[in-house]
Short mmCIF file of C-alpha atoms and ligand atoms in Angstrom, two decimals:
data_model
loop_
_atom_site.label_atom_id
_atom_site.label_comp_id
_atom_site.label_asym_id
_atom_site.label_seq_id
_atom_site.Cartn_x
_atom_site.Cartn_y
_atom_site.Cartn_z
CA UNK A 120 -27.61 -80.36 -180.14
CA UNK A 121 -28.15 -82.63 -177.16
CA UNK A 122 -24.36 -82.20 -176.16
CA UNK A 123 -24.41 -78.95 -176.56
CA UNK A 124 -27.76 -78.30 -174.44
CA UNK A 125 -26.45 -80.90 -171.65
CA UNK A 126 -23.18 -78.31 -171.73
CA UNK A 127 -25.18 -74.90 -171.50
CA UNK A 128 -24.50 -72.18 -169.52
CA UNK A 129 -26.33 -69.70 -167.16
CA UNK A 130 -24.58 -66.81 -168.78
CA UNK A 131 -25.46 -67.80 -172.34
CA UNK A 132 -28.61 -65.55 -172.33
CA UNK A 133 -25.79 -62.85 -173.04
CA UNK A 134 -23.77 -64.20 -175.78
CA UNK A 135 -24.44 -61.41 -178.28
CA UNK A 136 -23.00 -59.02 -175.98
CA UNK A 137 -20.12 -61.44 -174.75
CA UNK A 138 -19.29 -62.59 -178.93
CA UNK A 139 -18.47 -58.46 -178.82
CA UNK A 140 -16.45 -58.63 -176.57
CA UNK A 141 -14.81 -62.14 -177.35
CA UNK A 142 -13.97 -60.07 -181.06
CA UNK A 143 -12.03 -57.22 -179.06
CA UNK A 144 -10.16 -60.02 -176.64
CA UNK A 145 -9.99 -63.11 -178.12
CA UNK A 146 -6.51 -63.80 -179.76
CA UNK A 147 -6.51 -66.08 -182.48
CA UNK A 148 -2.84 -67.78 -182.70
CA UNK A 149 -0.62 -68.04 -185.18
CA UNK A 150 0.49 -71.66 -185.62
CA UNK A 151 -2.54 -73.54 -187.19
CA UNK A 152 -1.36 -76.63 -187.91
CA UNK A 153 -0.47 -77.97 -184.15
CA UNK A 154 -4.33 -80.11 -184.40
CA UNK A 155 -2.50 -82.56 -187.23
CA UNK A 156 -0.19 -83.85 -184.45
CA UNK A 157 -2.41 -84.11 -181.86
CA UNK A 158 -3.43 -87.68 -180.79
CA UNK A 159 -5.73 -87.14 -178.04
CA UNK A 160 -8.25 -84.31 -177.05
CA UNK A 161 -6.57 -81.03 -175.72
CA UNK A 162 -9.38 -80.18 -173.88
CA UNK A 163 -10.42 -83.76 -172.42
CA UNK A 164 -7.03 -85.68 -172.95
CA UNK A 165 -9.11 -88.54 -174.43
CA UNK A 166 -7.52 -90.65 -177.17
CA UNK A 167 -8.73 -90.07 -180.62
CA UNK A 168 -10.42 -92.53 -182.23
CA UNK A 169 -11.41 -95.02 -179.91
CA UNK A 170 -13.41 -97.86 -180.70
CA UNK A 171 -16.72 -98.35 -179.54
CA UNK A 172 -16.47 -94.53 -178.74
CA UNK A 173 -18.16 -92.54 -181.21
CA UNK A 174 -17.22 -88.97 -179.88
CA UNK A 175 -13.46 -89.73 -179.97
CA UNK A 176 -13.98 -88.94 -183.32
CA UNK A 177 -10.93 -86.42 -184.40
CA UNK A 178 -12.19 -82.46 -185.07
CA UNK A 179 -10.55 -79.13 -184.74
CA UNK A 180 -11.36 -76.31 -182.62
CA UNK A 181 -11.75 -73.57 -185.37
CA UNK A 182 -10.29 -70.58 -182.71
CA UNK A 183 -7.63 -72.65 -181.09
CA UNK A 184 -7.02 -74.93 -184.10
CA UNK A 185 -6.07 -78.43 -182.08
CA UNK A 186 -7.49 -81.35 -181.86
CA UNK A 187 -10.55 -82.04 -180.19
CA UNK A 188 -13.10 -84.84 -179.26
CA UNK A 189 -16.52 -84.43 -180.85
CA UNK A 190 -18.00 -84.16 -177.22
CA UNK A 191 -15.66 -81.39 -175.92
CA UNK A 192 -16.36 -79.58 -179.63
CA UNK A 193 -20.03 -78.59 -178.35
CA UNK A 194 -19.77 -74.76 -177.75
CA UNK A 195 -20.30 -71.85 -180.43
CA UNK A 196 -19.77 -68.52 -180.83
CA UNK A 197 -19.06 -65.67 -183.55
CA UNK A 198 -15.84 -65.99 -185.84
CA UNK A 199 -13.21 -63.03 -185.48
CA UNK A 200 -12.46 -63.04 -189.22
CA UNK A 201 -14.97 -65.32 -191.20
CA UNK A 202 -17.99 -63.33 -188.36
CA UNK A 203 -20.12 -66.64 -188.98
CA UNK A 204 -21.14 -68.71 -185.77
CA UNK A 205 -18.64 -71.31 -185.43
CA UNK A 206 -17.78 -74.35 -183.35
CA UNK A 207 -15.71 -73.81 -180.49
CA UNK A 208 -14.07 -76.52 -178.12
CA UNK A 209 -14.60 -76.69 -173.67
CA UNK A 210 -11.04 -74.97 -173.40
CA UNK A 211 -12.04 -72.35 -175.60
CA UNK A 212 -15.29 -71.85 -173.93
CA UNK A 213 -13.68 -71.10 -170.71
CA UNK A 214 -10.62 -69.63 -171.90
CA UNK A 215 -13.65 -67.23 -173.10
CA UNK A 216 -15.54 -67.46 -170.19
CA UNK A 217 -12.66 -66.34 -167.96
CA UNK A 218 -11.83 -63.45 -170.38
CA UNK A 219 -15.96 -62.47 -170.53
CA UNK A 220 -15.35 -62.67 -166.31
CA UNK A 221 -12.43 -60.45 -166.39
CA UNK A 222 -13.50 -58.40 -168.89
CA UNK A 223 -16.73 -57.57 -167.06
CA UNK A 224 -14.60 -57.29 -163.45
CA UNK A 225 -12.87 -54.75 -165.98
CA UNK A 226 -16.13 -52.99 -167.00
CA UNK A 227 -17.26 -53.25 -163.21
CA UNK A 228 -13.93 -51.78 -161.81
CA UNK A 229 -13.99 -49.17 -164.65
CA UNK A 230 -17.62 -48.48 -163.18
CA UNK A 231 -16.65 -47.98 -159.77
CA UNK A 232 -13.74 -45.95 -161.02
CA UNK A 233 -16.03 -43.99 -162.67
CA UNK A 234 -18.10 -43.86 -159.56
CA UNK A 235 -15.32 -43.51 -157.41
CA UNK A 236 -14.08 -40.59 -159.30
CA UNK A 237 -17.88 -39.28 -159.23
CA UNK A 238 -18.30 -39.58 -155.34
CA UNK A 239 -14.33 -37.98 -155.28
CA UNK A 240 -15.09 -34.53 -157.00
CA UNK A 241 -18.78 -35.06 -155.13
CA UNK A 242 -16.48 -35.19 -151.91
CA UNK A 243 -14.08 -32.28 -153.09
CA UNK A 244 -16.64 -30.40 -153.60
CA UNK A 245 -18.00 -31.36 -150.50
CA UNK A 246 -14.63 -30.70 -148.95
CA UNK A 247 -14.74 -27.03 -150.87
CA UNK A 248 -18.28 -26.03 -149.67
CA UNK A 249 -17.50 -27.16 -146.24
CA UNK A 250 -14.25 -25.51 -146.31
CA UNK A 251 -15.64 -22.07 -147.05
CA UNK A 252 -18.51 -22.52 -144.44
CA UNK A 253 -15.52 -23.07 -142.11
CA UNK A 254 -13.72 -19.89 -143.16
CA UNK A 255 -17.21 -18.06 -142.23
CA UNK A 256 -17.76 -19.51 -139.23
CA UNK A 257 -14.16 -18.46 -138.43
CA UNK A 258 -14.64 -15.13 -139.44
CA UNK A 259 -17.70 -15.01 -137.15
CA UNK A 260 -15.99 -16.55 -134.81
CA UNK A 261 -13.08 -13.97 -134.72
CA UNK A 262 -16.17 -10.84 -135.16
CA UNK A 263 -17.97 -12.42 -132.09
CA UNK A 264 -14.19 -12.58 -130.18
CA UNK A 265 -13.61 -9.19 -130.99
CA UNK A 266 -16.86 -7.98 -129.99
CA UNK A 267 -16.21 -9.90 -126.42
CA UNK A 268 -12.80 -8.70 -126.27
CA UNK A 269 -14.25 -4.67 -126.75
CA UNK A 270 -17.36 -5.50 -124.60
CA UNK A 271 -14.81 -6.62 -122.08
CA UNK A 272 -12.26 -3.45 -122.68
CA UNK A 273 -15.26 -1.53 -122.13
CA UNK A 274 -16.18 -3.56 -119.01
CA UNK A 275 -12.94 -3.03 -117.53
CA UNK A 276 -13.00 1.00 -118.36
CA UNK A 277 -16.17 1.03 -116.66
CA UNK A 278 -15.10 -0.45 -113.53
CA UNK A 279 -11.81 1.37 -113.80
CA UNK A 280 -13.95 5.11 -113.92
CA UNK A 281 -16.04 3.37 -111.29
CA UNK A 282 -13.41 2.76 -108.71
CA UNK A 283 -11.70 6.46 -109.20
CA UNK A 284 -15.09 7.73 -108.78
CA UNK A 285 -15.37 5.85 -105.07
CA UNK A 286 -11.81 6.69 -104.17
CA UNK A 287 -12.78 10.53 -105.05
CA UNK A 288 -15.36 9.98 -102.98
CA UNK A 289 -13.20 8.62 -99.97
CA UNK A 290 -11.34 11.39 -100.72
CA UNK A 291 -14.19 14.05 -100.33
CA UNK A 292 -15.42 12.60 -97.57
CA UNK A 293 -12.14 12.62 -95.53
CA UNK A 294 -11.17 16.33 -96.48
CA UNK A 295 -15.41 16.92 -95.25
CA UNK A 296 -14.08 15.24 -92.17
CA UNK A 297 -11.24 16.96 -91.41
CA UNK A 298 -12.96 20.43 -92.40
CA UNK A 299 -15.41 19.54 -90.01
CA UNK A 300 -12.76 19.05 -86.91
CA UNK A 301 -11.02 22.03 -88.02
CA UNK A 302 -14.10 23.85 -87.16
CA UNK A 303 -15.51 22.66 -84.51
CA UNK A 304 -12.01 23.21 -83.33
CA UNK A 305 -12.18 26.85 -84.41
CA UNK A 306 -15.19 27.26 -82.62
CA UNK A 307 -14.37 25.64 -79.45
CA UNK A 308 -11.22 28.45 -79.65
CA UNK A 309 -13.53 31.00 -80.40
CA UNK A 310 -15.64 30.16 -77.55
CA UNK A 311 -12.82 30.30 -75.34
CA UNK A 312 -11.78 33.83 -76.57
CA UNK A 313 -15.14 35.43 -76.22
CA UNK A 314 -15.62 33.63 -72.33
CA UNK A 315 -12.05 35.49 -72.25
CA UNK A 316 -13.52 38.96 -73.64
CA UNK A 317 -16.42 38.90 -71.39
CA UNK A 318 -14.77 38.90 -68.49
CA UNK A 319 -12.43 41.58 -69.65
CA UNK A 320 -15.51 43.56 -70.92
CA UNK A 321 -16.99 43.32 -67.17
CA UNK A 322 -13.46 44.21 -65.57
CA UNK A 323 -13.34 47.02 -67.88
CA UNK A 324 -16.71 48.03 -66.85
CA UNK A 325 -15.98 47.73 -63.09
CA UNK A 326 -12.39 50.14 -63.47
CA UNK A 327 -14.76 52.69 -65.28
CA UNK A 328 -17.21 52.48 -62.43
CA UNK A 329 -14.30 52.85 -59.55
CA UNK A 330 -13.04 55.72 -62.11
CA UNK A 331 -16.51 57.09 -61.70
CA UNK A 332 -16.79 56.83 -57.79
CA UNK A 333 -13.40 58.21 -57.34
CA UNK A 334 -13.82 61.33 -60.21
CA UNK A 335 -17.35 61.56 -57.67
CA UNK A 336 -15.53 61.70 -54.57
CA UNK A 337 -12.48 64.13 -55.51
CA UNK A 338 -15.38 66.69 -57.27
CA UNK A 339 -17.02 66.75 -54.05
CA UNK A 340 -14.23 66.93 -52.19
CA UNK A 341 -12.97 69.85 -54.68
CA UNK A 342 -16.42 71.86 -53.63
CA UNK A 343 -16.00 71.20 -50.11
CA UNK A 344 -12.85 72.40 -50.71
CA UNK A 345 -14.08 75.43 -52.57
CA UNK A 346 -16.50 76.15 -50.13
CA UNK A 347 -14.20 76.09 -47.26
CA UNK A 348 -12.17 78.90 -49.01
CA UNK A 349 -15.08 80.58 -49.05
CA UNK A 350 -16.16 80.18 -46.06
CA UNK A 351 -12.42 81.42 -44.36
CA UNK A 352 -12.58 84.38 -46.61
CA UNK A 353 -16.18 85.58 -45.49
CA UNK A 354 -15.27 84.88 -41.86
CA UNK A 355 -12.14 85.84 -41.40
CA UNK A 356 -11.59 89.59 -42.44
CA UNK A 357 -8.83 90.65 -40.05
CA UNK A 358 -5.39 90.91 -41.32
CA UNK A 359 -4.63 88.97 -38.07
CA UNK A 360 -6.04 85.72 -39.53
CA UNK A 361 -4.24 86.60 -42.76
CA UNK A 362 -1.49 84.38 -42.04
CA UNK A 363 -3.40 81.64 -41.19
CA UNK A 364 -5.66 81.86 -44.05
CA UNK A 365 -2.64 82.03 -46.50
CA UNK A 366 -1.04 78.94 -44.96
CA UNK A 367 -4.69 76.95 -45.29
CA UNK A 368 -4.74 78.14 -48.88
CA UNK A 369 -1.66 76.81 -49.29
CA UNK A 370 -2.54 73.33 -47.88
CA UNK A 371 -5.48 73.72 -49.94
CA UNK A 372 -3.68 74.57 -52.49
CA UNK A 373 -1.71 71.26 -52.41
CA UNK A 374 -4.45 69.16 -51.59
CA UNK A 375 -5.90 70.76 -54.83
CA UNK A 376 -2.49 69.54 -56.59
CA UNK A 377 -2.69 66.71 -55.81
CA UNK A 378 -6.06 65.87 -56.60
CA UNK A 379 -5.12 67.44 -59.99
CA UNK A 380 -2.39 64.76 -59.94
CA UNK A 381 -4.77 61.73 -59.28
CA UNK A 382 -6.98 63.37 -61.74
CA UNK A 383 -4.37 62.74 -64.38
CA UNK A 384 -3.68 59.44 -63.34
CA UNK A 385 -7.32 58.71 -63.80
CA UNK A 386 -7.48 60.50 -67.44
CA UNK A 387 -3.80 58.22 -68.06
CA UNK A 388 -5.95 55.22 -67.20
CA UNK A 389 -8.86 56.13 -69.25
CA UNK A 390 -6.51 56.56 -71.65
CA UNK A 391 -5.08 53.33 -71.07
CA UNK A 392 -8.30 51.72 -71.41
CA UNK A 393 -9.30 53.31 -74.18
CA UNK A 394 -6.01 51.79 -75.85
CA UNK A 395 -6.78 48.42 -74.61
CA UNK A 396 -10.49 49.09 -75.98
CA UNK A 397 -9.76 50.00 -79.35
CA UNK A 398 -6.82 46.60 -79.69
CA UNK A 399 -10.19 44.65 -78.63
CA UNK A 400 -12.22 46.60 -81.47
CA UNK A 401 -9.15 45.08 -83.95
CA UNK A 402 -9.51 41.61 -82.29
CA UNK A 403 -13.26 41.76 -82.63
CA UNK A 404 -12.40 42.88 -86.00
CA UNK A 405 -9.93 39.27 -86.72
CA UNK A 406 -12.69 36.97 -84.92
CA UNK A 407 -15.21 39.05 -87.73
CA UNK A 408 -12.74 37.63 -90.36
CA UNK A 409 -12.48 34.22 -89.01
CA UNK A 410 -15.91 33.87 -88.26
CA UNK A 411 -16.20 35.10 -92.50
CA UNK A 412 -13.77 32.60 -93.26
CA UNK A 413 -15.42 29.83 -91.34
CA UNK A 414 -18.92 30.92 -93.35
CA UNK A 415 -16.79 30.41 -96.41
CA UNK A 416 -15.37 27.21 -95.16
CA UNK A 417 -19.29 26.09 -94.27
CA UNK A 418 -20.59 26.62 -97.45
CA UNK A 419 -17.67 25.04 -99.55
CA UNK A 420 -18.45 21.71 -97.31
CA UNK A 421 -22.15 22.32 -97.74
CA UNK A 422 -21.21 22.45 -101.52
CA UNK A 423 -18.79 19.20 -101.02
CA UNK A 424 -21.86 17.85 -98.89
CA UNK A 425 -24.08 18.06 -101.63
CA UNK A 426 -22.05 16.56 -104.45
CA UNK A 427 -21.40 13.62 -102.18
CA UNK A 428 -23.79 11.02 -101.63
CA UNK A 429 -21.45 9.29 -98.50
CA UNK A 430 -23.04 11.32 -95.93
CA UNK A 431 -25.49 9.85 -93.71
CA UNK A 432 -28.65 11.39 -92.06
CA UNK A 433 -26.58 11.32 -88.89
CA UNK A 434 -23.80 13.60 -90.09
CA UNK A 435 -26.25 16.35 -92.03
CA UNK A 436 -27.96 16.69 -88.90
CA UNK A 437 -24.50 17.39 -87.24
CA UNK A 438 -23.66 19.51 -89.93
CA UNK A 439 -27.00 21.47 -89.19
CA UNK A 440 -26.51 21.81 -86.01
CA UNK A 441 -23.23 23.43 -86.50
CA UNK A 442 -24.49 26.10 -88.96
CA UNK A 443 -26.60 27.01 -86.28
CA UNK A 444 -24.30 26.87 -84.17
CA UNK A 445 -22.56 29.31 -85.91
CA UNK A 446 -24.99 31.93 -86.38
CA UNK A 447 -25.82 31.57 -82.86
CA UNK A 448 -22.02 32.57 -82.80
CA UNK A 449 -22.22 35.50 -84.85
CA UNK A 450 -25.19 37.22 -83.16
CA UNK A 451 -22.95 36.54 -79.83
CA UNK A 452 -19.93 38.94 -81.84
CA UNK A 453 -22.24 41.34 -83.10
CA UNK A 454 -23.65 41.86 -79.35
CA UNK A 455 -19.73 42.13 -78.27
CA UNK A 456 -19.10 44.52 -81.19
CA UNK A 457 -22.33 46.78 -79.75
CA UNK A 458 -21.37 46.47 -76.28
CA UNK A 459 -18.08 47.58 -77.02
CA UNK A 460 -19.21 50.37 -78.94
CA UNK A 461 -20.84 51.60 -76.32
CA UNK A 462 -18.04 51.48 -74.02
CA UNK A 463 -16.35 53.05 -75.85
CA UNK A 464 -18.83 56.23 -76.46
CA UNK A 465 -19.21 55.60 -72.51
CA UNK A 466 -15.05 55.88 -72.32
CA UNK A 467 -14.66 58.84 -74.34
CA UNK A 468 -17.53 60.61 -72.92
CA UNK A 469 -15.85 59.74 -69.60
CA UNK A 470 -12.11 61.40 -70.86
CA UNK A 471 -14.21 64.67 -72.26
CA UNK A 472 -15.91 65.10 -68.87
CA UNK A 473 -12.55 64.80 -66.83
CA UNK A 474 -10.88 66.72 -69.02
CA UNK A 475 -13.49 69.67 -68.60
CA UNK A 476 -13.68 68.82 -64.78
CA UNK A 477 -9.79 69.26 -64.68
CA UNK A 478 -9.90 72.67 -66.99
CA UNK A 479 -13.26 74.11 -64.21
CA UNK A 480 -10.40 73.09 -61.10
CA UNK A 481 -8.25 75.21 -62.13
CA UNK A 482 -10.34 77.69 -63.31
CA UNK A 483 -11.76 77.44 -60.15
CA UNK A 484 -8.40 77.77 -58.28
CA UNK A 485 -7.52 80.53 -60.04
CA UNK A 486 -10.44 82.36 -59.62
CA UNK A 487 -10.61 81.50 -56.10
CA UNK A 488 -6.84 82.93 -55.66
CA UNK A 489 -8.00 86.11 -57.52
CA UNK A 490 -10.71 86.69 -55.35
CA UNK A 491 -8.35 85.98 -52.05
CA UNK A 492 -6.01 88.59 -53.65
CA UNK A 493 -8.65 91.07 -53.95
CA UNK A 494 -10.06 90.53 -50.94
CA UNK A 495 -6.63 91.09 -49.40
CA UNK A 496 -6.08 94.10 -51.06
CA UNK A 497 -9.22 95.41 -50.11
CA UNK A 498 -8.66 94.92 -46.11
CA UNK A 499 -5.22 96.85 -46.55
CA UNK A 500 -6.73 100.14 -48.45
CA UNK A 501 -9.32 100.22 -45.54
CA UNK A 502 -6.48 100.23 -43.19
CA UNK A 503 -5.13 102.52 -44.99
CA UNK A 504 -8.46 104.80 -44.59
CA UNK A 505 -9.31 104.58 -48.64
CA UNK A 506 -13.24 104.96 -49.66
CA UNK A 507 -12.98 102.72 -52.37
CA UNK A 508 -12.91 99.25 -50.56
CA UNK A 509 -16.48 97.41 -51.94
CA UNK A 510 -15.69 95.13 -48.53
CA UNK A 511 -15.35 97.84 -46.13
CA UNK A 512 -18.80 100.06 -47.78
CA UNK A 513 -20.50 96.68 -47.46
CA UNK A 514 -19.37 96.46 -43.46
ZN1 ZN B 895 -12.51 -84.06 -175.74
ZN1 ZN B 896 -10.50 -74.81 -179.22
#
């Protein structure tokens, strides 16, 4: 017992659980008899029998089956077939021992397999969970592109509707522009036309006056005319003066022609006027039309005004300005339109009165020739010694 206690091991604590597994590995062989020819220990190489040497002593190792020295025969362990504890040699031992090591590296490794294979499918699984959070994120990922990508789209519509909206507006504001020139240009013509038909209006005025003072001066030449007749044909009774009278009458008589002559002239040129009168009427009428069409060109800019927002104070106050302008214009045309009303009323009053003047003249001549004639007749039936002269009854 003391050589096998001075031969113990740390591990022997554990020799129920190592004899188990000693059973399942431990290979007994199959030659038996090798320990009869065995001269020295196969564990120690000692020579057997030595003398002097008590553990030299010849044994056999009952699960090798050679020959052993009592002191290397000091381990024991569980039989494979007889299952009794039996004595076992060194080289056994650790031949044991070894197998016990590797056998428990074994179980060890198997562990860690087991563990390996644990923390694998732990990491697959792993690998799968973290594999679908990836698809979601993706997914999210790809919604939250999209999203940008349409936000953006929409972005880019936006500014897109925004810039046709400010070139529309360039585009208002130019055509507001150029309606603007196009009537201050109108007006500046307009201007010019009615400085034009004022003057006209006053030379017009001043050819009816001088067609006044002349229609004055041949009616009062006409009765001093008329009276002259008169005059001869109370004075001048004798048939003596007869001749003399006829030949005044007859250079009255021409006079009177020709007065009747420049009295035509004067209706022609009334008539003239009148003409030029009534083409002013129709141009009065055209500036009415343009003046309309500029009101209608006004309000659509006042319209274009107000859907813009480009104007500045500057240019409404221009635009005002213009409007009033304008009207300013239009009561200007409307007092053409009444003055030239009333010229012509004035004109046509004017042709009626000649024309009645002309029709009294030779009325007038006539009536004055009648008279001469009876007169004449009269003075040759009182020669003649007849009772029935009113002249000679009077005298
Ligand atoms: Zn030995
Ligand atoms: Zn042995």
């Amino acid at each position: 017992m003391d050589v096998k206690n001075s031969y113990n091991f740390s591990d022997s604590d554990n020799y129920e659980e190592d004899a188990e597994i000693l059973e399942e590995k431990f290979i007994l062989p199959t030659k038996r008899n090798l320990w009869e020819t065995d001269n020295r220990c196969q564990s120690c190489l000692i020579n057997f029998n030595i003398l002097g040497i008590a553990h030299t002593k010849k044994t056999m190792c009952s699960f090798c089956y050679r020959g052993v020295c009592l002191k290397c025969l000091c381990f024991s362990r569980k039989h494979p077939e007889s299952e009794i504890s039996t004595k076992m040699c060194r080289a056994c031992h650790y031949e044991c021992k070894s197998i016990r090591h590797i056998s428990g590296k074994l179980q060890q490794a198997k562990l860690e397999i087991e563990q390996l294979h644990f923390e694998v499918d732990l990491a697959i699984r792993e690998k799968d969970d973290y594999t679908n959070q990836r698809k979601c994120v993706e997914q999210q990922i790809n919604k939250v592109q999209n999203l940008l990508k349409l936000s953006h789209g929409e972005k880019i519509a936006e500014c897109d509707k925004i810039k046709l909206i400010i070139e529309e507006n360039e585009a208002k504001k130019t055509r507001i522009i150029s309606a603007n020139s196009e009537l201050v240009e109108e007006k500046n013509k307009l201007l010019v036309y009615n400085k034009e038909l004022l003057k006209f209006i006053s030379d017009l005025k001043l050819g009816i006056k001088q067609n006044e003072e002349s229609e004055s001066k041949y009616r009062s030449r006409i009765n001093k005319t008329q009276n002259k007749i008169l005059g001869i044909l109370k004075s001048h009774n004798a048939i003596e003066n007869t001749t003399l009278v006829t030949e005044k009458i007859k250079n009255l008589t021409e006079e009177t022609k020709d007065l009747q002559l420049k009295l035509e002239n004067t209706n022609k040129l009334t008539q003239e006027l009148e003409k030029e009168l009534h083409s002013h009427q129709k141009n009065t009428e055209t500036n009415e039309l343009t003046v309309y069409n500029l009101h209608t060109k006004a309000s659509e800019t006042k319209a274009l005004y107000l859907e813009s927002d480009i104007f500045t104070e500057e240019q409404e106050k221009e635009l005002v300005k213009k409007r009033s302008m304008l009207l300013e214009y239009d009561k200007i045309i409307k007092n053409l339109n009444d003055r030239l009303e009333l010229l012509k009323k004035e004109a046509a009053r004017q042709h009626k009165l000649n024309k009645g003047t002309t029709k009294g003249t030779l009325y007038g001549n006539n009536s004055l020739l009648a008279e001469y004639e009876t007169a004449r007749r009269s003075n040759t039936v009182t020669l003649h010694g007849s009772t029935s002269c009113k002249q000679c009854i009077i005298a």
